[in-house]
mmCIF file of C-alpha atoms in Angstrom:
data_model
loop_
_atom_site.group_PDB
_atom_site.id
_atom_site.type_symbol
_atom_site.label_atom_id
_atom_site.label_comp_id
_atom_site.label_asym_id
_atom_site.label_seq_id
_atom_site.Cartn_x
_atom_site.Cartn_y
_atom_site.Cartn_z
ATOM 1 C CA MET A 1 -16.062 -62.898 15.006
ATOM 2 C CA ASN A 2 -16.212 -61.069 11.866
ATOM 3 C CA VAL A 3 -17.495 -57.453 13.494
ATOM 4 C CA ASN A 4 -16.598 -54.318 11.901
ATOM 5 C CA LEU A 5 -13.853 -52.677 13.047
ATOM 6 C CA GLY A 6 -14.930 -48.896 12.521
ATOM 7 C CA MET A 7 -18.461 -49.563 14.239
ATOM 8 C CA LYS A 8 -16.859 -51.343 16.831
ATOM 9 C CA ASN A 9 -14.305 -48.405 17.291
ATOM 10 C CA VAL A 10 -17.785 -46.027 17.015
ATOM 11 C CA ILE A 11 -18.996 -47.629 20.855
ATOM 12 C CA GLU A 12 -15.499 -48.305 22.545
ATOM 13 C CA ILE A 13 -14.104 -45.060 21.869
ATOM 14 C CA PRO A 14 -16.387 -42.853 23.438
ATOM 15 C CA MET A 15 -16.719 -45.484 26.472
ATOM 16 C CA LYS A 16 -13.210 -45.266 26.968
ATOM 17 C CA ILE A 17 -13.713 -41.944 27.355
ATOM 18 C CA PHE A 18 -16.296 -41.746 29.601
ATOM 19 C CA TYR A 19 -14.493 -43.697 32.232
ATOM 20 C CA ALA A 20 -12.487 -41.883 32.195
ATOM 21 C CA GLN A 21 -13.466 -38.836 32.293
ATOM 22 C CA LYS A 22 -15.965 -40.442 35.541
ATOM 23 C CA GLY A 23 -12.200 -41.571 36.949
ATOM 24 C CA VAL A 24 -13.133 -45.377 36.097
ATOM 25 C CA ASN A 25 -10.360 -47.538 35.718
ATOM 26 C CA SER A 26 -11.284 -50.763 35.695
ATOM 27 C CA HIS A 27 -14.570 -51.489 33.014
ATOM 28 C CA LYS A 28 -16.282 -54.511 32.047
ATOM 29 C CA LYS A 29 -15.194 -54.654 28.145
ATOM 30 C CA VAL A 30 -17.596 -54.834 25.436
ATOM 31 C CA HIS A 31 -18.488 -58.164 24.238
ATOM 32 C CA TRP A 32 -18.797 -58.319 20.520
ATOM 33 C CA GLN A 33 -21.452 -60.726 19.017
ATOM 34 C CA VAL A 34 -22.563 -60.611 15.797
ATOM 35 C CA THR A 35 -26.183 -60.977 15.221
ATOM 36 C CA GLN A 36 -28.917 -61.941 12.712
ATOM 37 C CA CYS A 37 -32.096 -59.309 12.086
ATOM 38 C CA PRO A 38 -35.082 -59.251 9.402
ATOM 39 C CA SER A 39 -34.020 -58.501 5.841
ATOM 40 C CA GLN A 40 -35.634 -57.437 3.298
ATOM 41 C CA ALA A 41 -36.649 -58.247 0.225
ATOM 42 C CA ARG A 42 -36.651 -54.946 -1.837
ATOM 43 C CA VAL A 43 -34.414 -52.087 -1.470
ATOM 44 C CA GLU A 44 -36.937 -49.717 -0.771
ATOM 45 C CA GLU A 45 -37.981 -50.939 2.256
ATOM 46 C CA SER A 46 -34.993 -50.583 4.470
ATOM 47 C CA GLY A 47 -35.897 -47.609 5.894
ATOM 48 C CA TYR A 48 -38.520 -49.356 7.439
ATOM 49 C CA TYR A 49 -37.004 -52.046 7.974
ATOM 50 C CA ILE A 50 -34.497 -50.245 10.360
ATOM 51 C CA MET A 51 -36.943 -47.839 11.641
ATOM 52 C CA LYS A 52 -38.978 -50.984 12.876
ATOM 53 C CA TYR A 53 -36.011 -53.626 13.886
ATOM 54 C CA MET A 54 -35.068 -50.185 16.602
ATOM 55 C CA LYS A 55 -38.610 -49.710 17.840
ATOM 56 C CA ASP A 56 -38.433 -53.490 18.189
ATOM 57 C CA ILE A 57 -35.273 -53.626 20.047
ATOM 58 C CA ILE A 58 -35.763 -50.273 21.950
ATOM 59 C CA GLY A 59 -39.226 -51.463 23.169
ATOM 60 C CA THR A 60 -37.868 -54.965 24.608
ATOM 61 C CA PRO A 61 -36.689 -55.385 28.703
ATOM 62 C CA ILE A 62 -32.897 -55.910 28.182
ATOM 63 C CA ASN A 63 -33.400 -59.176 29.587
ATOM 64 C CA THR A 64 -34.804 -60.887 26.718
ATOM 65 C CA ILE A 65 -32.818 -58.877 23.762
ATOM 66 C CA LYS A 66 -31.017 -61.452 22.801
ATOM 67 C CA ASP A 67 -34.145 -63.637 21.688
ATOM 68 C CA LYS A 68 -35.250 -60.318 19.543
ATOM 69 C CA PHE A 69 -31.552 -60.626 17.625
ATOM 70 C CA LYS A 70 -33.205 -63.949 16.434
ATOM 71 C CA GLU A 71 -36.867 -63.875 16.290
ATOM 72 C CA LYS A 72 -38.037 -63.750 12.744
ATOM 73 C CA ASP A 73 -36.358 -63.859 8.858
ATOM 74 C CA SER A 74 -38.383 -60.564 7.528
ATOM 75 C CA TYR A 75 -41.255 -58.447 8.669
ATOM 76 C CA THR A 76 -45.357 -58.786 7.364
ATOM 77 C CA GLN A 77 -46.579 -56.693 5.154
ATOM 78 C CA ALA A 78 -48.850 -55.528 7.900
ATOM 79 C CA GLU A 79 -46.033 -54.559 10.406
ATOM 80 C CA LEU A 80 -43.966 -52.327 7.328
ATOM 81 C CA ASP A 81 -47.355 -51.366 7.159
ATOM 82 C CA GLU A 82 -47.555 -50.155 10.455
ATOM 83 C CA VAL A 83 -44.364 -48.176 10.350
ATOM 84 C CA ARG A 84 -45.313 -46.641 7.605
ATOM 85 C CA VAL A 85 -48.773 -45.203 9.058
ATOM 86 C CA GLU A 86 -46.938 -44.186 12.132
ATOM 87 C CA TRP A 87 -43.756 -42.638 10.108
ATOM 88 C CA ALA A 88 -45.648 -40.631 8.427
ATOM 89 C CA GLU A 89 -48.621 -39.747 11.679
ATOM 90 C CA VAL A 90 -45.467 -37.988 13.105
ATOM 91 C CA VAL A 91 -44.659 -36.010 10.345
ATOM 92 C CA ASP A 92 -47.483 -34.713 9.327
ATOM 93 C CA SER A 93 -47.733 -33.129 13.331
ATOM 94 C CA TYR A 94 -44.496 -32.127 12.472
ATOM 95 C CA ILE A 95 -45.675 -30.283 9.779
ATOM 96 C CA GLN A 96 -48.403 -28.906 11.296
ATOM 97 C CA ALA A 97 -47.068 -28.049 14.520
ATOM 98 C CA ASN A 98 -44.461 -25.887 11.235
ATOM 99 C CA GLU A 99 -47.014 -24.283 9.609
ATOM 100 C CA GLU A 100 -48.771 -22.123 13.225
#
């Protein structure tokens, strides 16, 4: 399996620290699995792909998360537009709140 060592350490080192602070001597080792995610056709869409993918993962029950990684090769324009609108609404509400 080809797991990026830097990313692996970003997860495993804090987990070790957490368990040490809690006084837990035995814990389950993190099982790493290489997954596939939807890939964008154009580089300028990458941020929207990341936001959509994160939203999909967070909104998915943990028992079905593995299936989410295999679900699709790319997002439709409508799915990306939905993320764009949601992002714009959040930014607009932030701007409105800070103008008062």
